[in-house]
C-alpha cells in the first residue's frame, strides 16, 4: 500500500456499550494532514457476540463506511475488523 498511514489507539474501554460513542467523540485524533489511510484501534471488554448485539459494526459503517478509515476492535474472544469498505470481518481467537 502506498501513501501515508496514521493511527490512533485506545488501550481499553471497560464498557462495550461505550465503544462507538468513544470513537465518535475522538475522531478528531485522526485528522492528520496528508494521511491517506487511517486506523482506529480499540481494546475493549465484551465478546464478539456482545458487539454484534450492540450493532458496533453497523453503526461505524453507517457513518464511516465510505471513508479511508479502518477500525480494529479487540474484544475478549477475538477481533472485529472493519476496513474502509465497511465489510465486517470478525476473527475468533482460539
C-alpha positions as a printed Julia matrix, in Angstrom:
94×3 Matrix{Float64}:
   0.0     0.0    0.0
   1.36    3.4   -0.88
   0.63    6.68   0.83
   0.72    7.91   4.38
  -0.81    5.86   7.18
  -1.86    7.27  10.54
  -3.45    5.57  13.54
  -4.93    6.19  16.96
  -5.42    3.67  19.77
  -7.45    3.4   22.95
  -5.8     1.0   25.38
  -9.01   -0.28  26.92
 -12.64    0.73  27.15
 -14.25   -1.18  30.01
 -17.86   -0.98  28.83
 -18.52   -2.36  25.31
 -21.65   -0.18  25.12
 -19.41    2.91  25.07
 -17.08    1.87  22.22
 -18.9     3.55  19.34
 -19.63    6.76  21.25
 -15.99    6.93  22.38
 -14.84    6.54  18.78
 -17.29    9.18  17.52
 -16.14   11.66  20.17
 -12.45   11.11  19.4
 -12.39   11.03  15.6
 -10.59   14.37  15.57
  -7.5    12.42  16.66
  -7.33   11.05  13.09
  -7.4    14.46  11.41
  -3.77   14.39  10.39
  -2.94   16.33   7.26
  -1.62   14.13   4.49
  -2.76   10.77   5.9
  -4.19    8.71   3.05
  -5.24    5.8    5.23
  -6.29    5.93   8.89
  -6.63    3.19  11.51
  -8.53    3.43  14.79
  -7.64    0.61  17.23
  -9.71   -0.08  20.34
  -9.2    -2.63  23.09
 -12.43   -3.36  24.96
 -14.22   -5.77  27.24
 -17.05   -7.88  25.88
 -17.24  -10.57  23.24
 -17.85  -10.73  19.5
 -21.48  -11.59  20.28
 -21.8    -8.51  22.53
 -20.6    -6.24  19.74
 -22.85   -7.88  17.17
 -25.81   -7.31  19.5
 -24.75   -3.68  20.04
 -24.51   -3.19  16.25
 -20.97   -1.83  16.61
 -20.08   -2.67  13.01
 -23.29   -1.28  11.56
 -23.07    1.98  13.49
 -19.46    2.59  12.44
 -20.11    1.58   8.83
 -23.17    3.84   8.58
 -21.01    6.85   9.38
 -17.53    5.92   8.14
 -18.08    3.1    5.61
 -17.11    5.18   2.6
 -14.08    6.87   4.14
 -10.43    5.87   4.32
 -10.77    4.83   7.98
 -10.26    1.27   9.21
 -11.4     0.1   12.65
  -9.79   -2.72  14.61
 -11.66   -3.59  17.8
 -10.0    -6.15  20.06
 -12.53   -7.99  22.25
 -12.16  -10.79  24.8
 -12.66  -13.6   22.29
 -11.38  -12.15  19.03
 -11.01   -9.14  16.79
 -13.55   -7.11  14.84
 -12.01   -5.57  11.74
 -13.98   -3.04   9.75
 -11.96   -1.95   6.7
 -12.66    1.25   4.74
 -15.11   -0.64   2.53
 -17.25   -1.35   5.61
 -17.06   -5.12   5.06
 -17.13   -6.62   8.55
 -14.67   -9.43   9.28
 -14.79  -10.94  12.79
 -11.96  -13.26  13.82
 -12.36  -15.6   16.76
  -9.32  -16.15  18.95
  -8.89  -19.86  19.75
